[in-house]
């Protein structure tokens, strides 16, 4: 757009100038007497009807003070001051009508009919002219030297007032901030003189130390320190103040409450001084630590009632470890004091049974690497109690320094282990004792029912059949219990052989056809690829028999159960697929536990001990394989076994 001849030029660093103007926080503020005095003086000295303190912003000139003019602002492009701010000296137009830049300016051709203008730039000292102090007349004029000099001095004075005004505002803000900080709850803030005599005390002093803040004025700071337990070095305090404050240290000290009990605080002491000058006094801030003390005591009381030790264990990136916190129960578990392992956990590892040390170390490494819950049962050689069985559980957390911190507890499970042992010995003995008579009862009943002793009277047939069936079930249960016992004791022998999988599965399928027919279910074996597996034939059949009888037992009649094999990742995989009810979600995690059944009620429809899958899992794992299942509620289940492949040479 073409500019008019009188359009004011733009100053060199206009963005900087505008920023400087904004920083003074003057624009659109109410009039202030000190500035009105300056314009009044300027008008009087120069003998003009109008005098202004004009600030030129991006769009307009705005008057911070004005004499003889009603308007509070005019557009920048018409402003005489917008011309004046381009120079460093007084900008004068004696007769506007004779000046081509201004003769057709609306402020000249109409109200306020400017004929004379003299404006002194208001420089902030950084090269930015914020506006002017100007005088205006409706007739042509000429200023004399004194008047010009006076305008210059008044302009300088105006800028100084701008600065002082800004400083005063900042100080007010600071004062308000200090007041708010001073009043802040939880902290007690004290201001002392150089001798440590309290000059001011915040209201936090009342909450923290029970003193009325005014009551403390004029009292020595030592009043707040307990008589005998002062933790600051060398009483009296006063000579120590400069040293303590100079070091800017934070002290954990006990202050004395008005009612004489100790209050733990974090105290900072800082000198109050104006820039590089000597201190005027000291600022003392006491931050309440009693909540921390309370929390610690609460933890100690709770921990003292727990059966075992609660602790934090930290594994540092360099491989060393420690117990940053351990309750007194550590004595019961390891025979060690918490202090003895605070920085170095080695004493605790030294009392772990040598045979268990490796598994404990490995389990810690696994938990540290995948941040999984740590859980381990192991033995400890307690210095006074002898051999203990303990169980630890802890949750890991990675710290910023790369270390891992576990929070957990360890309990003494020796008694439980002893009971478990007695229980399994009892079960084992009873099972053994029951097996022989039971076998002979079942055998005898079989003979009777088979007619070996003559025809069974019809009235007895039903009862004798039930007796035979139940004695068979009892025998199976006893067999399961004995198997479990052997597996736990590591006494089960395995005769690993190369087995042709298709042959084995075909045999299994054939031997379960009767059971399948009984349940009105089609049992189908689909031969898979030629695979040989390395397994104990008897034990593998035992597992398959359990999977098949479960599938047949839990499937609805007229459905189908499939037995199938495939090669997955160089492993032989056997699948038993049924169309039964599937495994309930809440039971999935427990299905391989001993004695667990989805329907554990007395009125359950299907027989079984709940031991079959637990035994199957142990058997398969002993043969180096894995067992698992996929299931969908209402859609059926697929139980699978993975076994290592044999060398391929079939027996
Ligand atoms: P059980 O002797 O009771 O069959 P198992 O250990 O073999 O003992 O099985 C445990 C439980 O798992 C069963 O009682 C049943 O609730 C569930 N289960 C096992 N296989 C199946 C399956 N194919 N379909 C549905 N539920 C099953």
XYZ file of C-alpha atoms and ligand atoms in Angstrom:
678
model
C 0.000 0.000 0.000
C 1.299 3.448 -0.926
C 2.049 5.554 2.141
C 1.074 9.245 2.453
C 3.967 11.766 2.482
C 3.465 12.352 6.242
C 3.393 8.635 7.150
C 5.811 8.122 10.080
C 8.872 5.951 9.404
C 9.310 2.743 11.455
C 12.198 2.669 13.988
C 15.120 0.328 13.247
C 14.482 -2.402 15.884
C 10.719 -2.117 16.045
C 10.038 -5.642 17.530
C 12.650 -4.976 20.244
C 11.189 -1.539 20.925
C 7.638 -2.934 21.235
C 8.855 -5.703 23.559
C 10.640 -3.139 25.747
C 7.500 -1.030 25.878
C 5.369 -4.016 26.967
C 7.866 -4.933 29.673
C 7.261 -1.637 31.440
C 3.608 -2.638 31.935
C 2.387 0.912 31.352
C -0.070 0.613 28.483
C -3.739 1.031 29.380
C -3.024 1.577 33.071
C -4.826 4.287 35.077
C -3.303 7.757 35.343
C -0.728 8.296 38.074
C -0.014 11.547 39.872
C 3.767 11.433 39.387
C 3.353 11.411 35.598
C 0.581 14.019 35.668
C 2.975 16.282 37.603
C 5.502 15.964 34.798
C 3.053 16.864 32.009
C 1.725 19.781 34.109
C 5.303 21.045 34.569
C 6.125 20.617 30.867
C 3.020 22.562 29.789
C 3.780 25.286 32.294
C 7.462 25.647 31.381
C 6.812 25.640 27.624
C 3.620 27.761 27.896
C 1.549 25.332 25.845
C -2.072 24.330 26.462
C -1.287 20.661 25.804
C 1.405 18.341 27.196
C 1.463 14.544 26.881
C 3.399 11.446 27.907
C 2.733 9.434 24.796
C 3.625 5.752 24.366
C 3.767 4.459 20.802
C 2.692 0.847 20.395
C 2.145 -1.107 17.171
C -1.146 0.540 16.192
C -1.562 3.705 18.202
C -0.098 6.288 20.516
C -1.561 5.959 24.007
C -1.242 8.747 26.600
C -0.059 7.748 30.042
C -0.597 11.352 31.094
C -2.240 14.273 29.325
C -2.896 17.941 29.971
C -5.330 19.874 27.750
C -6.474 16.946 25.595
C -9.549 14.748 25.927
C -8.528 11.884 23.639
C -6.675 9.043 25.370
C -5.101 7.719 22.159
C -4.830 8.403 18.415
C -3.857 6.167 15.477
C -0.101 5.710 15.161
C 0.014 6.820 11.517
C -1.307 10.285 12.468
C 0.914 10.628 15.531
C 3.620 13.321 15.604
C 5.241 11.234 18.318
C 5.615 8.322 15.880
C 7.995 10.653 13.971
C 9.739 11.832 17.114
C 10.676 8.321 18.294
C 12.898 7.894 15.230
C 15.460 10.372 16.547
C 17.397 10.874 19.733
C 16.892 14.595 20.101
C 13.969 16.941 20.492
C 11.632 16.743 17.483
C 10.138 20.174 16.783
C 7.585 21.443 14.257
C 7.114 25.162 14.755
C 4.299 25.566 12.236
C 2.563 22.452 10.985
C 0.866 24.283 8.124
C 4.276 24.977 6.636
C 5.498 21.379 6.974
C 4.529 19.094 4.059
C 4.620 16.046 6.413
C 1.890 17.454 8.627
C -0.034 20.192 6.772
C -2.805 17.787 5.747
C -2.704 15.653 8.950
C -6.297 15.405 10.304
C -4.966 16.429 13.736
C -3.865 19.654 12.067
C -6.779 20.256 9.706
C -9.349 19.528 12.420
C -9.446 19.206 16.226
C -7.196 19.505 18.130
C -5.843 21.827 15.377
C -2.168 21.259 16.088
C 0.092 24.057 14.873
C 3.070 23.540 17.103
C 4.666 20.284 18.296
C 7.840 19.523 20.282
C 8.476 15.973 21.465
C 11.456 14.552 23.402
C 11.923 10.769 22.914
C 11.609 8.636 26.043
C 14.631 6.346 25.700
C 14.934 3.264 27.903
C 18.737 3.512 27.745
C 18.908 0.357 25.595
C 18.318 2.220 22.334
C 14.541 1.887 22.391
C 12.359 4.983 22.283
C 9.127 4.043 24.021
C 7.295 7.283 23.189
C 7.733 10.958 23.955
C 7.156 13.700 26.425
C 5.630 16.305 24.144
C 4.085 19.773 24.238
C 1.502 20.975 21.704
C -0.072 24.320 20.842
C -2.868 25.407 18.577
C -0.684 28.272 17.298
C 2.797 28.278 15.796
C 5.553 28.672 18.398
C 9.259 28.429 18.968
C 10.875 27.073 22.153
C 13.815 28.801 23.737
C 16.914 26.912 24.961
C 15.800 26.749 28.611
C 12.475 25.268 27.589
C 14.184 22.674 25.425
C 16.597 21.794 28.212
C 13.688 21.490 30.669
C 11.847 19.142 28.283
C 14.963 16.957 27.993
C 15.363 16.739 31.766
C 11.687 16.024 32.294
C 11.819 13.251 29.656
C 14.785 11.664 31.473
C 12.909 11.969 34.727
C 9.866 10.299 33.139
C 11.889 7.252 32.063
C 13.460 6.981 35.517
C 9.972 7.020 36.977
C 8.983 4.270 34.551
C 11.859 2.179 35.858
C 11.232 2.904 39.511
C 7.567 2.160 39.034
C 8.429 -1.227 37.471
C 10.867 -2.057 40.268
C 8.242 -1.160 42.834
C 5.761 -3.464 41.113
C 8.287 -6.290 41.081
C 9.042 -5.723 44.731
C 5.354 -5.834 45.559
C 5.050 -9.123 43.728
C 8.121 -10.483 45.522
C 6.773 -9.305 48.842
C 3.437 -11.012 48.145
C 5.275 -14.191 47.182
C 7.416 -14.084 50.316
C 4.358 -13.500 52.407
C 2.651 -16.516 50.850
C 5.782 -18.642 51.383
C 6.127 -17.355 54.896
C 2.597 -18.409 55.642
C 2.933 -21.783 53.933
C 1.641 -24.583 56.103
C 3.882 -27.408 57.292
C 6.991 -25.232 57.264
C 8.084 -23.048 60.125
C 9.919 -19.982 58.818
C 11.955 -17.823 61.166
C 13.908 -14.648 60.473
C 16.643 -13.805 62.961
C 19.066 -10.924 63.314
C 22.804 -11.467 63.158
C 22.808 -12.615 66.784
C 20.201 -15.289 66.146
C 17.423 -13.319 67.858
C 14.076 -14.085 66.236
C 12.616 -11.113 64.360
C 9.724 -12.785 62.582
C 8.082 -16.183 62.800
C 5.585 -17.667 60.379
C 2.246 -19.112 61.401
C 3.720 -22.579 60.661
C 5.613 -22.183 63.952
C 2.309 -22.514 65.785
C 1.372 -25.735 63.984
C 4.824 -27.283 64.155
C 6.142 -26.100 67.509
C 3.066 -24.890 69.385
C 4.333 -21.310 69.755
C 2.371 -18.161 69.040
C 4.556 -16.550 66.315
C 4.458 -13.180 68.093
C 5.547 -14.780 71.343
C 8.825 -15.789 69.673
C 9.779 -12.313 68.507
C 12.920 -11.140 70.313
C 13.679 -14.655 71.628
C 16.933 -16.466 70.766
C 16.748 -19.246 68.180
C 18.255 -21.653 70.780
C 14.936 -21.558 72.586
C 13.670 -23.970 69.962
C 16.548 -26.410 70.356
C 16.202 -29.165 72.962
C 18.424 -28.453 75.974
C 20.504 -31.592 75.893
C 19.963 -33.067 72.512
C 21.070 -30.247 70.263
C 22.354 -31.952 67.143
C 23.955 -28.859 65.717
C 27.683 -28.875 66.408
C 28.925 -27.244 69.593
C 26.517 -25.118 71.518
C 25.943 -22.214 71.886
C 24.380 -21.725 68.523
C 24.997 -18.054 68.021
C 28.707 -18.198 67.134
C 27.909 -21.115 64.815
C 25.281 -19.282 62.805
C 27.542 -17.730 60.153
C 29.371 -21.031 59.551
C 26.209 -23.101 59.399
C 24.396 -20.646 57.196
C 27.463 -20.069 55.027
C 27.658 -23.750 54.208
C 23.994 -23.640 53.188
C 23.574 -27.027 54.837
C 20.405 -28.929 55.482
C 20.343 -30.394 58.978
C 18.131 -33.106 60.353
C 17.558 -31.890 63.888
C 15.084 -32.173 66.718
C 13.419 -28.890 67.608
C 11.693 -28.453 70.930
C 7.937 -28.102 70.956
C 6.376 -25.586 73.333
C 5.251 -28.513 75.471
C 8.850 -29.809 75.507
C 8.581 -32.862 73.252
C 11.037 -33.210 70.382
C 9.912 -32.523 66.806
C 12.097 -34.000 64.021
C 12.681 -31.435 61.282
C 14.798 -30.793 58.229
C 16.303 -27.362 58.870
C 17.983 -24.983 56.458
C 19.734 -21.835 57.517
C 20.625 -19.114 55.018
C 22.062 -15.633 55.446
C 19.842 -12.741 54.377
C 21.987 -10.226 52.533
C 21.655 -7.576 49.872
C 23.816 -8.705 46.983
C 27.499 -8.804 48.018
C 26.917 -6.987 51.293
C 27.356 -8.443 54.789
C 24.351 -10.424 56.040
C 21.534 -8.618 57.820
C 20.344 -11.730 59.590
C 19.381 -15.337 58.955
C 16.470 -17.174 57.445
C 15.684 -20.469 59.091
C 13.202 -22.894 57.534
C 12.157 -26.003 59.441
C 10.340 -28.706 57.495
C 8.290 -31.172 59.525
C 9.635 -34.733 59.436
C 7.393 -36.222 62.103
C 5.184 -37.901 59.475
C 8.279 -39.821 58.312
C 9.164 -40.826 61.852
C 5.573 -41.906 62.433
C 5.521 -43.947 59.223
C 8.782 -45.654 60.240
C 7.487 -46.481 63.695
C 4.208 -47.767 62.254
C 6.116 -49.995 59.843
C 8.327 -51.287 62.657
C 5.310 -52.068 64.859
C 3.489 -53.842 62.041
C 6.598 -55.729 60.945
C 7.226 -56.883 64.517
C 3.898 -58.744 64.428
C 4.505 -60.475 61.118
C 5.647 -64.104 61.059
C 8.936 -63.628 59.224
C 10.877 -60.754 57.722
C 9.620 -57.932 55.513
C 12.399 -56.425 53.527
C 13.713 -54.530 50.528
C 16.506 -56.216 48.604
C 18.530 -54.230 46.099
C 20.638 -55.709 43.314
C 23.040 -53.066 42.040
C 24.200 -52.860 38.399
C 27.712 -54.007 39.457
C 26.230 -57.277 40.802
C 26.585 -56.427 44.501
C 23.465 -56.374 46.630
C 22.114 -55.208 49.956
C 18.999 -55.028 52.115
C 18.167 -51.273 52.380
C 15.396 -52.226 54.782
C 14.763 -55.401 56.744
C 12.546 -55.835 59.766
C 13.849 -57.384 62.979
C 12.379 -60.702 61.761
C 15.624 -61.137 59.787
C 17.059 -62.591 63.011
C 14.424 -65.351 62.896
C 15.051 -66.217 59.250
C 18.792 -65.772 58.762
C 20.027 -65.196 62.316
C 21.317 -61.795 61.195
C 20.643 -58.223 62.318
C 19.158 -55.829 59.725
C 22.211 -53.569 60.170
C 24.592 -56.376 59.190
C 23.117 -56.612 55.668
C 22.136 -52.976 55.116
C 25.050 -52.310 52.753
C 26.076 -55.804 51.762
C 23.759 -58.816 51.457
C 26.584 -61.441 51.397
C 26.081 -62.559 55.048
C 22.505 -63.570 54.153
C 23.670 -65.634 51.164
C 26.292 -67.340 53.311
C 23.590 -68.981 55.469
C 21.588 -70.348 52.527
C 22.009 -74.139 52.157
C 24.775 -74.731 49.570
C 22.489 -77.034 47.532
C 19.865 -74.275 47.208
C 22.190 -71.336 46.639
C 22.254 -71.758 42.902
C 18.474 -71.986 42.455
C 18.025 -68.903 44.673
C 20.603 -66.969 42.622
C 19.045 -68.090 39.319
C 15.523 -67.180 40.415
C 16.723 -63.710 41.428
C 18.396 -63.244 38.025
C 15.211 -64.266 36.187
C 13.058 -61.951 38.312
C 15.532 -59.088 37.733
C 15.650 -59.547 33.989
C 11.915 -59.813 33.296
C 10.742 -58.003 36.438
C 8.541 -60.945 37.351
C 7.431 -61.774 40.870
C 10.172 -63.623 42.778
C 9.065 -66.709 44.676
C 11.306 -69.424 46.019
C 11.382 -72.139 48.653
C 14.848 -72.906 50.010
C 16.772 -74.029 53.039
C 18.702 -71.870 55.463
C 21.314 -72.969 57.976
C 20.236 -70.804 60.891
C 23.110 -70.305 63.359
C 20.986 -71.186 66.392
C 17.893 -72.982 65.077
C 19.600 -75.317 62.621
C 18.108 -76.184 59.221
C 15.020 -74.147 58.283
C 12.806 -74.292 55.231
C 11.817 -70.769 54.173
C 9.661 -69.282 51.439
C 10.341 -65.848 49.932
C 8.050 -63.742 47.773
C 8.907 -60.294 46.418
C 7.968 -57.859 43.665
C 10.792 -56.222 41.728
C 11.002 -52.612 40.608
C 13.640 -51.116 38.309
C 15.305 -47.987 39.668
C 16.650 -45.047 37.690
C 20.267 -46.022 38.493
C 19.764 -49.414 36.804
C 19.480 -51.370 40.036
C 16.507 -53.594 40.864
C 14.717 -53.211 44.171
C 12.463 -55.977 45.501
C 9.829 -55.450 48.174
C 8.785 -58.652 49.864
C 8.771 -61.021 52.785
C 10.280 -64.352 53.802
C 8.529 -66.763 56.131
C 9.636 -69.890 57.953
C 7.795 -72.840 56.376
C 9.693 -75.597 58.193
C 6.559 -76.689 60.030
C 4.510 -76.817 56.829
C 7.235 -78.809 55.103
C 7.330 -81.237 58.023
C 3.531 -81.654 57.916
C 3.647 -82.138 54.130
C 6.278 -84.794 54.564
C 4.313 -86.585 57.266
C 1.172 -86.324 55.176
C 2.749 -87.807 52.114
C 4.420 -90.535 54.176
C 1.028 -91.311 55.679
C -0.700 -91.376 52.285
C 2.076 -93.518 50.908
C 1.926 -96.013 53.779
C -1.875 -96.200 53.774
C -1.952 -96.598 49.997
C 0.550 -99.417 50.138
C -1.328 -101.123 52.938
C -4.643 -100.752 51.094
C -3.438 -101.910 47.725
C -2.951 -105.617 48.456
C -6.308 -106.283 50.211
C -8.056 -104.099 47.637
C -6.556 -106.052 44.747
C -7.749 -109.283 46.298
C -11.249 -107.845 46.992
C -11.512 -106.596 43.392
C -10.179 -109.939 42.106
C -12.573 -111.949 44.254
C -15.526 -109.846 43.219
C -14.473 -110.290 39.586
C -14.438 -114.059 40.040
C -17.810 -114.056 41.802
C -19.383 -111.837 39.145
C -17.766 -113.883 36.368
C -19.583 -116.968 37.682
C -16.393 -118.817 38.698
C -18.099 -119.844 41.934
C -21.395 -120.754 40.373
C -24.265 -118.674 39.206
C -24.857 -115.501 41.191
C -28.385 -115.261 42.560
C -30.230 -112.555 40.585
C -31.053 -110.621 43.795
C -27.324 -110.180 44.502
C -26.113 -109.414 40.985
C -26.760 -105.637 41.079
C -25.071 -105.083 44.449
C -22.081 -107.254 43.559
C -21.568 -105.357 40.258
C -21.565 -102.025 42.144
C -19.115 -103.448 44.683
C -16.802 -104.604 41.906
C -16.941 -101.256 40.047
C -16.247 -99.265 43.185
C -13.392 -101.498 44.267
C -11.888 -100.926 40.779
C -12.257 -97.145 41.171
C -10.649 -97.297 44.568
C -7.775 -99.295 43.116
C -7.252 -96.666 40.407
C -7.206 -93.936 43.039
C -4.671 -95.827 45.110
C -2.557 -96.374 41.990
C -2.670 -92.636 41.290
C -1.667 -91.829 44.858
C 1.222 -94.250 44.726
C 2.350 -92.835 41.374
C 2.250 -89.323 42.743
C 4.198 -90.414 45.764
C 6.849 -92.048 43.613
C 7.116 -88.997 41.353
C 7.553 -86.623 44.300
C 10.148 -88.878 45.873
C 11.939 -89.179 42.512
C 11.576 -92.962 42.741
C 9.724 -93.595 39.496
C 11.807 -95.391 36.898
C 11.539 -94.520 33.232
C 12.453 -96.884 30.434
C 12.933 -94.549 27.486
C 12.573 -96.200 24.062
C 12.156 -95.237 20.423
C 8.425 -95.485 19.758
C 6.566 -95.252 16.497
C 3.951 -92.671 17.260
C 1.279 -93.753 14.779
C 1.417 -97.357 16.074
C 1.256 -96.221 19.671
C -1.707 -93.899 19.053
C -3.558 -96.562 17.074
C -3.196 -98.974 20.009
C -4.389 -96.336 22.440
C -7.360 -95.533 20.262
C -8.261 -99.214 19.972
C -8.057 -99.817 23.692
C -10.439 -96.888 24.409
C -13.085 -97.803 21.826
C -15.121 -99.678 24.467
C -15.128 -96.674 26.789
C -16.042 -94.410 23.862
C -18.962 -96.636 22.876
C -20.120 -96.710 26.459
C -20.344 -92.874 26.288
C -21.792 -92.971 22.763
C -18.865 -90.997 21.381
C -16.906 -91.563 18.185
C -13.202 -91.898 18.937
C -11.188 -91.359 15.777
C -7.457 -91.709 15.291
C -6.089 -89.921 12.227
C -2.558 -91.142 11.489
C -0.052 -88.295 11.241
C 3.460 -88.079 9.727
C 5.866 -90.929 10.428
C 7.457 -89.803 13.658
C 9.281 -91.680 16.339
C 9.485 -90.379 19.866
C 11.783 -91.145 22.753
C 9.552 -92.084 25.685
C 8.610 -94.747 28.181
C 5.784 -96.646 26.390
C 3.959 -97.583 29.567
C 4.075 -94.077 31.039
C 3.161 -92.401 27.758
C 0.157 -94.707 27.421
C -0.796 -93.862 31.007
C -0.810 -90.146 30.111
C -2.713 -90.681 26.844
C -5.196 -92.880 28.609
C -5.835 -90.093 31.123
C -6.280 -87.486 28.381
C -8.558 -89.755 26.349
C -10.699 -90.820 29.270
C -11.075 -87.135 30.335
C -12.073 -86.182 26.778
C -14.567 -89.058 26.582
C -15.830 -88.502 30.129
C -16.514 -84.789 29.685
C -17.850 -84.801 26.106
C -21.567 -84.976 25.284
C -22.839 -88.173 23.709
C -22.905 -88.288 19.883
C -19.876 -85.979 19.752
C -16.435 -86.877 18.437
C -13.006 -87.161 20.094
C -9.995 -87.096 17.797
C -6.500 -88.390 18.417
C -3.961 -86.868 16.143
C -0.191 -86.234 15.820
C 1.994 -83.700 14.028
C 5.538 -82.342 13.898
C 5.929 -78.860 15.413
C 9.340 -77.187 15.721
C 11.128 -80.536 15.509
C 8.994 -81.827 18.384
C 6.393 -84.585 18.155
C 3.037 -83.196 19.149
C 0.093 -85.407 20.133
C -3.358 -83.852 20.245
C -6.518 -85.068 21.957
C -9.360 -82.949 20.624
C -12.855 -83.030 22.090
C -16.148 -81.173 21.626
C -16.897 -81.002 25.329
C -17.711 -78.039 27.587
C -14.163 -76.611 27.631
C -12.255 -75.625 30.760
C -13.852 -72.875 32.885
C -11.705 -69.704 32.861
C -11.381 -69.628 36.659
C -10.072 -73.215 36.646
C -7.460 -72.859 33.902
C -4.652 -71.841 36.282
C -5.254 -74.791 38.623
C -5.984 -77.623 36.241
C -2.570 -79.304 36.663
C -2.643 -78.991 40.481
C -3.056 -82.111 42.572
C -6.642 -83.017 43.504
C -8.123 -80.181 41.449
C -11.390 -80.634 39.606
C -13.533 -77.955 37.984
C -16.548 -79.490 39.676
C -15.327 -80.309 43.162
C -18.844 -80.595 44.602
C -20.051 -83.737 46.364
C -22.769 -84.064 43.751
C -20.454 -84.097 40.751
C -21.423 -86.275 37.840
C -18.021 -87.549 36.698
C -15.715 -89.752 38.684
C -11.993 -89.196 39.123
C -9.498 -88.107 41.737
C -8.244 -84.836 40.273
C -4.768 -86.395 40.211
C -4.679 -87.554 36.590
C -3.413 -84.329 34.991
C -0.967 -83.621 37.835
C 0.548 -87.082 37.300
C 0.480 -86.675 33.512
C 2.344 -83.367 33.723
C 5.001 -84.811 36.015
C 5.411 -87.897 33.783
C 5.711 -85.894 30.566
C 8.188 -83.464 32.104
C 10.265 -86.377 33.404
C 10.438 -87.586 29.793
C 11.684 -84.144 28.656
C 8.378 -83.018 27.159
C 5.645 -80.479 27.760
C 1.920 -80.763 28.258
C -0.711 -78.068 27.779
C -4.124 -77.324 26.393
C -6.149 -74.847 24.389
C -9.761 -74.434 25.229
C -12.784 -72.388 24.411
C -15.722 -72.421 26.744
C -18.580 -74.413 25.216
C -16.486 -75.297 22.146
C -14.290 -78.089 23.466
C -10.674 -78.551 24.506
C -7.496 -79.688 22.844
C -4.977 -81.245 25.214
C -1.508 -81.596 23.710
C 1.743 -83.283 24.571
C 5.098 -82.391 23.049
C 7.906 -84.920 23.184
C 11.421 -84.947 21.792
C 11.717 -86.873 18.551
C 13.528 -90.187 18.601
C 16.442 -90.913 16.271
C 14.007 -92.252 13.712
C 15.071 -95.903 13.987
C 11.948 -97.706 15.018
C 12.294 -100.672 17.339
P -9.955 -86.320 37.115
O -9.540 -87.609 37.683
O -10.875 -85.551 37.961
O -10.344 -86.404 35.681
P -7.757 -84.848 36.058
O -6.548 -84.278 36.727
O -7.517 -85.759 34.919
O -8.609 -85.486 37.188
O -8.645 -83.652 35.567
C -8.904 -82.592 36.462
C -10.118 -81.817 36.063
O -9.861 -81.111 34.855
C -11.337 -82.637 35.756
O -12.035 -83.000 36.925
C -12.130 -81.688 34.898
O -12.795 -80.735 35.722
C -11.061 -80.976 34.105
N -10.840 -81.572 32.781
C -9.833 -82.406 32.399
N -9.932 -82.711 31.078
C -11.047 -82.109 30.613
C -11.694 -82.023 29.323
N -11.217 -82.678 28.249
N -12.817 -81.286 29.231
C -13.312 -80.631 30.310
N -12.742 -80.654 31.544
C -11.621 -81.372 31.697
